[in-house]
Amino acid sequence: MMLARLATESGRDTGWLVVELNPWLYTDLDSLVLALFSEIRAALPRGRRWSEARKQIGEFGEAISPLGKATALLGLDSEGVIKQFSRRLSGEASASAARHRVEKALRKTDRPILVVMDDVDRLTTDELLVLFKLVRLVGRLPHVYYVLSFDEQTLLDVLQRSDLVRDDDVYRAREFLEKIVQVRLDLPAFRDRERAALVERVMNTLLESHGLALNTLQERRFADAYAWHLRDRLATPRAIKRLFAQAQAALPELVGQVDVVDFLVVTFLRTSEQGIYRMLGRYREELTGTSFERSLRRTPQEEREELWLGRLRDAHVSEENLRGVLRLLAMLFPEGQLSAGRGAHHMNAAQRRGIGSGDYFDRYSVFGVPDDDLPEEAFDRGLRQLATGQHGEEASALLRWLERDTHRFARRVQQRRETGGPIPAAPLLVAIAERCGQLTSEREGWLNAQASLGFAARELLTDLPPEQRPDVVDSMAATMDGAVLVGFTLHEVTSGDDNRPVEAEDGTTEEWVIEARALLARRLSHHLSPAEARGPSGLTETDVSAIWVWRHTDPPGARSWIRQRLDSSWDLLPLLARLIPRMHGPWPLIDDTNLASLETLIGPDYLHGRLEAVPDPPADARTHEDKILQALRHRARTERSRQTTEDHETGYEQ
């Protein structure tokens, strides 16, 4: 503001001439001296009145500086350097004579010159002493004044590390500074109200420039972050502008891709607590709640908080800032449970695209959407293209993402559902079914890609009106993999917690369920037709899954199909060996659940009747078939023994 006013006055004959000199650009006294006089000469008006002053200032700079540097900064050519060297030898260009001439010329002009040097406190110790030497000894000229802008405490800290002060003596540092600074102009205190107003103003500018606005939850979250810690750290206009300048530079690639409040807090950590920012990646899984390490989940809250306080100290966070920074982290990472109930908002981090979600974490570190991620607008356009049946580039990208990153795709779909975003359930279900056999996504812990896709399919199917569900089920079952997926999905949707069918209010099965099961059973029968020629040993994993799906969908139909094969060319034990997976560990090969499933699929009388004709396996059964037969025989003997005992007890009571 002051410089702007002085610059306006400089147009008048009596106004100030303002020279802005950046001392950061010069590391030695000679260069700084030349720069000073070069800038002063450049600031003088071009009229005849000023020609003598301009000439004498240039000659003074030449007289007190090395010839090589004068050449660079004062514009001398090689011939001029030789002449200047000759003048110095003859005594015509001595420093004292040149100084006397420039003082005389400046007195005649009677025009004040203000040299402004900003951010002096950011210089190193040696650079600061060079600057003070310039101001105190060389630059004392008539009508030339200096304004040095600095933070006093920072400047005193720098001086205490110099040889002039030594021993970190703050009093000697202050005495030295008073010899340089003749008049102090202290800035008024930056009040809380002014600080908050400036933050609000630059925040609104940032948001408006990117077409953004904070919703109610975001306003509350930023207000909390500001009250907990940012207010104490954004104590100067420089600190505020620095934060929002960094945000302005990084935000364009992230608009609509991240939560803007999380982005601002992370930007603060990146600019003010770099040790913390670098540490986030190291503890990513712990912070986002995606770690499968059980010890972390069992750690008491108080111990977890102390653990993180120690980590913050290791990241060089000062003691006075420890609790505030921890609360910011707790707000960013609610799943990390860093602070005992403080700082966390209950909204799912993924729903707001926050850094606390493992699905969005990387966007905050690479300042954009990584190549293995899918931008939000591409995801939404892909869904719209699926809805209209006009598949474009975005729909293709969406479906490729479904195959290679199934877990994240399923979670993104769920987030859209939870936030009320439009989801074309029917075409999306068909697309999922078409690609469920081509998934390349790796497991996440115990969860495989097919399971994640199954969860998404179940929710999407229930989103459809009942009358639309049978046709969608039929379309999904057009392929074997799709039939297996929709079969398990239909079973989950139409069975209660006790695995019994969910009935309508009148006790009957809903019409859409009956129709959907009939359509699916027809598809399964078609897909399994080629398996008959391959025999039991030729059944693929998908074939086996389809048989079990058929058992859930249409037990009589599945039973009839199985018996027809057993009655014609299939053997029972090889079939059981494909239907019953190999077991490892203490679990029994045949338990109540899979025995009941086998009896439902084949029929109990038929199953056990066929087994009676099979010879007993050897005592040391080694093959999977022999172990199954041994387990079934053992269960049969146990059941007969139990039944005999019950009969005796019943007869005794009678």
XYZ file of C-alpha atoms in Angstrom:
654
model
C 0.000 0.000 0.000
C 2.808 2.415 0.953
C 4.806 1.592 -2.182
C 1.763 2.050 -4.377
C 1.160 5.501 -2.935
C 4.808 6.502 -3.346
C 4.823 5.208 -6.904
C 1.850 7.462 -7.660
C 3.666 10.458 -6.191
C 6.833 9.685 -8.177
C 5.215 11.168 -11.263
C 5.438 14.619 -9.667
C 8.712 16.555 -9.593
C 8.828 16.483 -5.793
C 7.665 12.871 -5.284
C 9.670 9.954 -3.999
C 11.740 7.804 -6.323
C 11.280 4.163 -5.302
C 13.943 1.512 -5.843
C 13.169 -2.124 -5.035
C 16.291 -4.213 -4.451
C 16.162 -7.973 -3.897
C 19.211 -8.820 -1.719
C 18.628 -12.564 -2.252
C 20.108 -12.337 -5.737
C 23.580 -11.290 -4.573
C 25.961 -13.230 -2.338
C 28.880 -10.795 -1.962
C 29.314 -7.118 -1.177
C 30.766 -6.127 -4.555
C 27.804 -7.504 -6.491
C 25.311 -5.995 -4.061
C 26.971 -2.545 -4.257
C 26.870 -2.581 -8.032
C 23.260 -3.734 -8.000
C 22.316 -0.916 -5.623
C 23.786 1.859 -7.744
C 22.589 0.285 -10.955
C 19.002 0.217 -9.613
C 19.244 3.804 -8.266
C 20.540 5.084 -11.591
C 17.788 3.215 -13.450
C 15.135 4.782 -11.197
C 16.244 8.370 -11.926
C 14.179 10.297 -14.483
C 15.579 10.588 -18.020
C 15.485 14.405 -18.257
C 18.512 16.699 -18.602
C 18.147 17.740 -14.987
C 19.054 14.223 -13.916
C 21.798 13.473 -16.406
C 24.608 14.629 -14.100
C 23.276 12.610 -11.155
C 22.936 9.543 -13.349
C 26.493 9.957 -14.608
C 28.024 10.457 -11.157
C 26.146 7.506 -9.604
C 27.438 5.285 -12.394
C 31.023 6.530 -11.909
C 30.801 5.986 -8.148
C 29.677 2.402 -8.708
C 32.587 1.902 -11.086
C 35.060 3.407 -8.661
C 34.248 1.169 -5.730
C 33.692 -2.116 -7.583
C 35.864 -4.672 -9.386
C 36.103 -4.000 -13.111
C 34.678 -7.339 -14.178
C 31.481 -6.953 -12.151
C 31.126 -3.327 -13.187
C 31.200 -4.505 -16.767
C 28.255 -6.817 -16.181
C 26.023 -4.571 -14.102
C 26.855 -1.073 -15.378
C 26.957 -1.938 -19.065
C 30.620 -1.222 -19.939
C 32.132 -2.778 -23.042
C 35.699 -4.102 -23.178
C 37.045 -0.766 -24.477
C 35.303 1.017 -21.619
C 36.900 -1.326 -19.117
C 40.389 -0.453 -20.425
C 39.650 3.284 -20.223
C 38.246 2.891 -16.702
C 41.381 0.999 -15.653
C 43.546 3.843 -17.014
C 41.457 6.424 -15.162
C 41.920 4.570 -11.876
C 45.696 4.457 -12.356
C 45.778 8.190 -13.014
C 43.668 8.926 -9.931
C 40.781 10.450 -11.863
C 38.292 7.805 -10.654
C 39.163 7.357 -6.990
C 36.347 6.202 -4.725
C 36.498 9.274 -2.494
C 36.408 11.672 -5.433
C 33.538 9.809 -7.042
C 31.616 9.766 -3.773
C 32.066 13.531 -3.366
C 30.744 14.155 -6.879
C 27.703 11.913 -6.447
C 26.833 13.537 -3.093
C 26.961 16.934 -4.742
C 24.780 15.816 -7.631
C 22.153 14.262 -5.356
C 21.964 17.378 -3.178
C 21.199 19.455 -6.242
C 18.310 17.212 -7.276
C 16.633 17.597 -3.875
C 14.455 14.523 -4.643
C 14.146 11.716 -2.046
C 15.064 8.191 -3.136
C 13.653 5.223 -1.198
C 15.430 1.864 -1.465
C 13.147 -0.959 -0.357
C 14.590 -4.343 0.648
C 11.975 -6.953 1.592
C 12.279 -10.289 3.413
C 15.658 -9.423 4.916
C 15.071 -12.036 7.639
C 15.333 -14.828 5.054
C 19.008 -14.133 4.291
C 21.802 -16.300 5.628
C 24.119 -14.933 8.292
C 26.857 -13.952 5.829
C 24.394 -12.422 3.372
C 22.773 -10.395 6.150
C 26.096 -8.951 7.299
C 26.932 -8.005 3.703
C 23.624 -6.164 3.433
C 24.170 -4.281 6.708
C 27.656 -3.263 5.589
C 26.177 -1.850 2.401
C 23.492 0.161 4.208
C 25.723 1.388 7.029
C 28.965 2.232 5.215
C 28.603 2.414 1.435
C 25.044 3.544 0.880
C 24.919 6.619 3.129
C 24.204 9.227 0.472
C 22.159 12.447 0.525
C 18.403 11.992 0.035
C 18.784 8.190 -0.105
C 16.730 6.307 2.469
C 16.322 2.602 3.137
C 13.366 0.523 4.250
C 14.338 -2.915 5.529
C 11.401 -5.275 5.943
C 11.901 -8.189 8.311
C 10.550 -10.268 11.149
C 12.552 -9.068 14.145
C 12.722 -12.343 16.052
C 13.909 -14.240 12.990
C 16.525 -11.582 12.267
C 17.796 -11.703 15.857
C 18.073 -15.494 15.609
C 20.227 -15.099 12.469
C 22.442 -12.468 14.101
C 22.997 -14.655 17.146
C 24.668 -17.216 14.893
C 27.152 -14.651 13.511
C 30.730 -13.976 14.648
C 29.745 -10.408 15.555
C 27.464 -11.583 18.362
C 28.470 -15.139 19.320
C 27.272 -17.202 22.263
C 23.646 -16.727 21.186
C 23.544 -13.409 23.045
C 20.197 -11.903 22.123
C 21.013 -8.590 23.854
C 24.162 -8.041 21.790
C 22.211 -9.006 18.657
C 19.584 -6.391 19.480
C 22.250 -3.716 20.125
C 23.857 -4.458 16.770
C 20.486 -4.199 15.001
C 19.780 -0.835 16.652
C 23.005 0.556 15.157
C 21.741 -0.277 11.694
C 18.035 0.601 12.076
C 17.624 4.236 13.017
C 13.826 4.406 13.004
C 11.582 1.428 13.834
C 8.214 1.203 12.133
C 6.481 -1.708 13.801
C 3.460 -3.162 12.040
C 0.292 -3.320 14.134
C -0.720 -6.692 15.555
C -2.584 -9.011 13.189
C -5.849 -9.419 15.106
C -7.889 -12.628 15.093
C -10.754 -10.876 13.332
C -8.464 -9.578 10.582
C -6.830 -12.984 10.262
C -10.169 -14.751 9.904
C -11.384 -12.148 7.393
C -8.264 -12.595 5.242
C -8.574 -16.394 5.348
C -12.220 -16.144 4.318
C -11.400 -13.716 1.521
C -8.596 -15.770 -0.035
C -10.623 -18.971 0.498
C -13.574 -17.502 -1.418
C -11.234 -16.345 -4.185
C -9.760 -19.844 -4.454
C -13.167 -21.514 -4.575
C -14.735 -19.041 -7.015
C -11.792 -19.284 -9.404
C -12.442 -23.026 -9.711
C -16.243 -22.955 -9.639
C -16.421 -24.552 -6.179
C -18.448 -23.953 -3.034
C -18.314 -25.577 0.395
C -21.306 -27.548 1.587
C -22.455 -27.420 5.212
C -20.287 -30.341 6.328
C -17.207 -28.937 4.599
C -17.744 -25.549 6.231
C -17.950 -27.215 9.626
C -14.870 -29.353 9.004
C -12.774 -26.381 7.878
C -14.003 -24.335 10.840
C -12.893 -27.146 13.142
C -9.483 -27.430 11.477
C -9.038 -23.664 11.738
C -10.055 -23.547 15.390
C -7.979 -26.572 16.398
C -4.701 -25.581 14.794
C -4.659 -23.565 11.580
C -5.521 -20.306 13.372
C -2.339 -20.537 15.437
C -0.161 -21.329 12.440
C -1.663 -18.840 9.989
C -0.557 -15.953 12.172
C 0.647 -13.574 9.437
C -0.644 -12.441 6.046
C 2.438 -14.060 4.527
C 1.582 -17.454 6.045
C -2.015 -17.225 4.830
C -1.058 -16.182 1.311
C 1.622 -18.840 1.169
C -0.882 -21.596 1.990
C -3.486 -20.457 -0.500
C -0.910 -19.738 -3.207
C 0.223 -23.360 -2.930
C -3.404 -24.474 -3.028
C -4.099 -22.310 -6.080
C -1.165 -23.908 -7.902
C -2.115 -27.525 -7.147
C -5.920 -27.448 -7.206
C -6.680 -27.170 -10.965
C -5.916 -30.863 -11.626
C -7.922 -31.944 -8.577
C -11.204 -30.060 -8.956
C -13.998 -32.560 -8.425
C -11.500 -35.328 -7.649
C -10.817 -34.637 -3.947
C -12.422 -33.125 -0.884
C -11.379 -29.472 -0.899
C -11.103 -29.244 2.914
C -8.862 -32.309 3.078
C -6.879 -30.807 0.207
C -6.299 -27.540 2.092
C -5.243 -29.316 5.291
C -2.887 -31.610 3.370
C -1.476 -28.551 1.566
C -0.829 -26.955 4.944
C 1.039 -30.066 6.112
C 3.022 -30.172 2.870
C 4.140 -26.556 3.188
C 4.494 -26.216 6.971
C 5.130 -29.731 8.321
C 7.035 -31.500 5.570
C 8.176 -34.253 7.924
C 4.548 -35.201 8.541
C 3.669 -35.000 4.858
C 6.510 -37.363 3.940
C 5.478 -39.728 6.724
C 1.879 -40.187 5.528
C 2.798 -42.640 2.790
C 4.730 -44.810 5.235
C 1.646 -45.343 7.416
C -0.932 -45.252 4.645
C -2.640 -48.570 5.440
C -2.794 -47.834 9.143
C -4.191 -44.344 8.558
C -6.831 -45.441 6.052
C -7.932 -48.477 8.078
C -6.915 -50.930 5.330
C -4.192 -52.689 7.308
C -4.803 -56.345 8.143
C -2.368 -56.310 11.053
C -4.443 -57.431 14.017
C -2.187 -55.866 16.645
C -3.115 -52.401 15.351
C -6.805 -53.069 15.857
C -6.245 -54.317 19.397
C -4.079 -51.371 20.494
C -5.888 -49.339 23.196
C -6.826 -45.816 22.172
C -4.509 -44.144 24.683
C -1.526 -46.169 23.487
C -2.339 -45.392 19.863
C -2.430 -41.681 20.645
C 0.923 -41.791 22.445
C 2.386 -43.792 19.554
C 1.403 -41.070 17.113
C 2.645 -38.274 19.339
C 6.018 -40.006 19.285
C 5.905 -40.257 15.504
C 5.117 -36.560 15.250
C 8.133 -35.750 17.410
C 10.288 -37.898 15.151
C 8.946 -35.851 12.221
C 10.258 -32.698 13.988
C 6.898 -31.267 15.007
C 7.458 -28.812 17.860
C 5.966 -29.613 21.251
C 3.607 -26.657 21.112
C 2.144 -27.937 17.830
C 1.911 -31.669 18.650
C -1.706 -31.810 19.800
C -2.975 -29.511 17.086
C -1.302 -31.470 14.295
C -2.593 -34.728 15.782
C -6.146 -33.393 15.699
C -5.738 -32.431 12.051
C -4.571 -35.961 11.255
C -7.480 -37.421 13.229
C -9.867 -35.332 11.136
C -8.243 -36.447 7.880
C -8.034 -40.123 8.863
C -11.066 -41.126 10.951
C -10.351 -44.823 10.338
C -6.889 -44.411 11.861
C -8.404 -43.637 15.290
C -5.436 -41.417 16.113
C -7.051 -39.308 18.797
C -9.513 -40.431 21.438
C -12.738 -39.446 19.745
C -11.500 -35.989 18.762
C -11.284 -34.680 15.273
C -13.230 -37.369 13.412
C -16.394 -36.656 11.455
C -18.638 -39.618 10.869
C -19.110 -39.161 7.140
C -17.311 -41.886 5.258
C -13.996 -40.565 3.929
C -14.600 -42.296 0.598
C -17.976 -40.581 0.129
C -16.298 -37.186 0.275
C -13.232 -38.396 -1.690
C -11.039 -37.716 1.305
C -7.422 -38.671 1.831
C -8.608 -40.951 4.638
C -9.878 -43.394 2.004
C -7.349 -45.767 0.479
C -9.144 -45.307 -2.849
C -8.378 -41.562 -2.942
C -5.150 -41.299 -0.931
C -2.845 -41.188 -3.966
C -4.650 -38.235 -5.537
C -3.384 -36.034 -2.704
C 0.235 -37.088 -3.173
C 0.511 -36.913 -6.976
C -1.671 -33.754 -7.327
C -3.933 -35.468 -9.825
C -5.642 -38.732 -10.720
C -3.101 -41.569 -11.078
C -3.051 -43.644 -14.257
C -4.501 -46.676 -12.468
C -7.443 -44.630 -11.169
C -10.495 -43.335 -13.016
C -11.445 -39.629 -12.822
C -14.863 -38.893 -11.385
C -16.164 -37.225 -14.536
C -15.011 -40.190 -16.671
C -16.754 -42.570 -14.263
C -19.994 -40.573 -14.454
C -19.875 -40.204 -18.239
C -19.216 -43.926 -18.559
C -22.329 -44.654 -16.503
C -24.400 -42.291 -18.635
C -23.182 -43.980 -21.810
C -24.134 -47.384 -20.400
C -27.563 -46.008 -19.521
C -28.200 -44.761 -23.057
C -26.608 -47.753 -24.788
C -24.240 -45.456 -26.687
C -20.890 -46.819 -25.556
C -18.067 -44.341 -26.013
C -14.507 -44.016 -24.799
C -15.550 -43.391 -21.197
C -17.782 -46.487 -21.037
C -14.930 -48.593 -22.408
C -12.529 -47.114 -19.851
C -15.051 -47.786 -17.080
C -15.408 -51.450 -18.053
C -11.634 -51.909 -18.350
C -11.316 -50.422 -14.869
C -13.958 -52.885 -13.657
C -11.751 -55.775 -14.821
C -8.382 -54.577 -13.490
C -9.473 -52.807 -10.280
C -12.690 -54.581 -9.312
C -12.631 -53.754 -5.601
C -12.302 -50.025 -6.163
C -14.930 -50.140 -8.919
C -17.397 -51.870 -6.585
C -16.743 -49.346 -3.817
C -17.169 -46.427 -6.225
C -20.539 -47.800 -7.320
C -21.571 -48.176 -3.688
C -20.514 -44.591 -2.934
C -22.649 -43.305 -5.783
C -25.606 -45.271 -4.461
C -25.130 -43.958 -0.918
C -24.831 -40.351 -2.049
C -27.865 -40.576 -4.325
C -25.941 -40.444 -7.582
C -27.674 -41.835 -10.706
C -26.742 -45.458 -11.299
C -28.071 -47.307 -14.395
C -28.532 -50.556 -12.504
C -29.866 -52.745 -15.342
C -27.200 -52.074 -18.023
C -24.478 -51.995 -15.391
C -25.508 -55.419 -14.084
C -25.431 -56.859 -17.598
C -21.991 -55.338 -18.220
C -20.737 -56.747 -14.912
C -22.012 -60.210 -15.812
C -20.362 -60.089 -19.248
C -16.948 -59.355 -17.706
C -17.003 -61.230 -14.412
C -14.981 -64.064 -15.954
C -12.217 -61.692 -17.134
C -11.239 -60.086 -13.827
C -7.526 -59.505 -13.225
C -7.787 -57.599 -9.959
C -5.838 -59.117 -7.077
C -7.218 -60.012 -3.683
C -7.656 -57.468 -0.934
C -6.912 -59.483 2.166
C -9.342 -62.411 2.145
C -11.644 -60.821 -0.406
C -11.284 -61.780 -4.068
C -12.521 -59.767 -7.028
C -15.528 -62.011 -7.681
C -16.765 -61.499 -4.120
C -16.492 -57.689 -4.413
C -18.395 -57.792 -7.674
C -21.008 -60.036 -6.089
C -21.634 -57.513 -3.315
C -22.116 -54.741 -5.875
C -24.435 -56.907 -8.013
C -26.623 -57.737 -5.020
C -27.162 -54.071 -4.181
C -27.803 -53.108 -7.794
C -30.349 -55.898 -8.295
C -32.344 -54.724 -5.275
C -32.320 -51.180 -6.701
C -34.404 -52.386 -9.648
C -38.207 -52.478 -9.514
C -39.315 -56.110 -8.985
C -40.987 -56.328 -12.384
C -37.661 -55.542 -14.138
C -35.557 -58.065 -12.261
C -36.413 -61.303 -14.181
C -35.374 -59.865 -17.555
C -32.137 -58.509 -16.093
C -31.390 -61.886 -14.462
C -31.941 -63.601 -17.810
C -29.646 -61.153 -19.622
C -26.948 -61.520 -16.985
C -27.082 -65.313 -17.330
C -26.314 -65.232 -21.055
C -22.782 -66.517 -20.303
C -21.717 -69.272 -17.925
C -19.745 -66.860 -15.701
C -22.642 -64.419 -15.699
C -25.085 -67.190 -14.783
C -22.924 -68.189 -11.811
C -22.653 -64.568 -10.658
C -26.371 -63.827 -10.957
C -27.215 -67.202 -9.400
C -25.317 -66.430 -6.209
C -26.669 -62.872 -6.309
C -30.247 -64.080 -6.654
C -29.736 -66.515 -3.785
C -28.422 -63.732 -1.544
C -31.295 -61.418 -2.457
C -34.085 -63.985 -2.087
C -32.871 -65.850 1.036
C -33.132 -64.704 4.625
C -30.483 -64.834 7.293
C -31.383 -68.482 8.006
C -30.891 -69.348 4.303
C -34.611 -69.926 3.772
C -36.501 -68.249 0.918
C -37.888 -64.805 1.600
C -41.640 -64.957 1.123
C -44.250 -62.360 0.294
C -46.642 -61.085 2.931
C -49.149 -63.800 2.133
C -46.541 -66.517 2.701
C -45.952 -67.275 -0.980
C -42.807 -66.688 -2.994
C -42.883 -63.407 -4.877
C -43.753 -63.708 -8.558
C -40.566 -62.061 -9.799
C -38.486 -64.584 -7.840
C -40.304 -67.544 -9.395
C -39.879 -66.116 -12.880
C -36.224 -65.196 -12.369
C -35.373 -68.660 -11.030
C -37.063 -70.345 -13.971
C -35.163 -68.213 -16.473
C -31.866 -68.820 -14.690
C -32.466 -72.591 -14.470
C -33.041 -72.698 -18.222
C -29.776 -70.852 -18.825
C -27.844 -73.126 -16.445
C -29.163 -76.266 -18.148
C -27.985 -74.884 -21.476
C -24.525 -73.874 -20.208
C -23.932 -77.276 -18.551
C -24.927 -79.351 -21.582
C -21.319 -79.686 -22.889
C -20.189 -80.974 -19.486
C -22.003 -84.290 -19.979
C -19.511 -85.482 -22.576
C -16.512 -84.505 -20.431
C -17.654 -86.518 -17.438
C -17.158 -85.661 -13.738
C -13.370 -85.445 -13.970
C -13.714 -82.916 -16.794
C -15.869 -80.487 -14.821
C -14.279 -77.045 -14.562
C -14.478 -74.858 -11.479
C -17.094 -72.770 -13.263
C -19.097 -75.928 -14.036
C -19.009 -76.906 -10.355
C -20.087 -73.404 -9.309
C -22.935 -73.553 -11.834
C -24.140 -76.886 -10.396
C -24.223 -75.459 -6.874
C -25.985 -72.331 -8.133
C -28.557 -74.539 -9.832
C -29.046 -76.386 -6.555
C -29.934 -73.041 -4.845
C -32.092 -71.855 -7.743
C -34.027 -74.964 -8.732
C -33.240 -77.993 -6.517
C -35.623 -80.400 -8.327
C -34.257 -79.431 -11.739
C -30.635 -79.735 -10.617
C -31.369 -83.075 -8.929
C -32.994 -84.467 -12.062
C -30.069 -83.345 -14.235
C -27.478 -84.930 -11.899
C -29.356 -88.234 -11.619
C -29.740 -88.527 -15.366
C -25.950 -88.320 -15.752
C -25.319 -90.761 -12.909
C -27.816 -93.204 -14.365
C -26.214 -93.057 -17.799
C -22.437 -92.630 -17.761
C -21.170 -90.742 -14.723
C -19.692 -92.331 -11.585
C -20.692 -90.991 -8.179
C -17.309 -90.764 -6.423
C -15.545 -88.776 -9.174
C -18.525 -86.399 -9.131
C -18.316 -86.009 -5.335
C -14.570 -85.405 -5.639
C -15.293 -82.401 -7.890
C -18.195 -81.090 -5.816
C -16.410 -81.293 -2.432
C -13.226 -79.178 -2.160
C -10.095 -80.585 -0.566
C -9.740 -79.525 3.063
C -6.589 -78.582 4.917
C -6.273 -78.208 8.645
C -8.515 -79.442 11.456
C -11.847 -79.020 9.633
C -13.777 -82.167 8.657
C -14.061 -83.065 4.999
C -17.801 -83.751 5.375
C -19.698 -81.634 7.880
C -23.413 -81.083 8.432
C -23.570 -78.234 5.940
C -22.021 -79.854 2.901
C -23.714 -83.175 3.645
C -27.077 -81.403 3.636
C -26.129 -79.683 0.369
C -25.191 -83.014 -1.221
C -28.427 -84.627 -0.072
C -30.437 -81.698 -1.443
C -28.604 -81.823 -4.752
C -28.685 -85.595 -5.311
C -31.359 -86.777 -2.880
C -30.493 -88.547 0.411
C -31.861 -91.977 -0.484
C -30.357 -91.912 -3.948
C -26.982 -90.715 -2.619
C -26.615 -93.278 0.151
C -28.131 -96.042 -1.949
C -25.506 -95.554 -4.651
C -22.761 -95.415 -2.040
C -23.706 -98.816 -0.590
C -22.596 -100.464 -3.835
C -19.136 -98.899 -3.609
C -16.454 -101.014 -1.848
C -14.982 -99.647 1.397
C -11.839 -97.550 0.924
C -8.499 -98.685 2.424
C -7.888 -97.736 6.048
C -5.084 -95.397 5.038
C -7.119 -93.581 2.414
C -4.891 -91.349 0.306
C -6.929 -90.207 -2.691
C -9.518 -87.490 -2.394
C -12.243 -89.920 -3.536
C -11.274 -92.493 -0.883
C -11.257 -89.825 1.835
C -14.731 -88.657 0.827
C -16.076 -92.206 0.876
C -14.428 -92.848 4.228
C -15.922 -89.658 5.682
C -19.401 -90.457 4.368
C -19.253 -94.023 5.724
C -18.113 -92.718 9.095
C -20.988 -90.248 9.246
C -23.446 -93.000 8.254
C -22.210 -95.287 11.066
C -22.350 -92.413 13.533
C -25.882 -91.558 12.467
C -27.015 -95.204 12.779
C -25.445 -95.426 16.237
C -27.169 -92.230 17.315
C -30.492 -93.430 15.962
C -30.133 -96.806 17.758
C -29.384 -95.039 21.021
C -32.432 -92.822 20.623
C -34.633 -95.856 19.862
C -33.434 -97.663 22.994
C -34.027 -94.582 25.121
C -37.521 -94.203 23.660
C -38.354 -97.882 24.367
C -37.054 -97.595 27.904
C -39.242 -94.576 28.579
C -42.301 -96.408 27.228
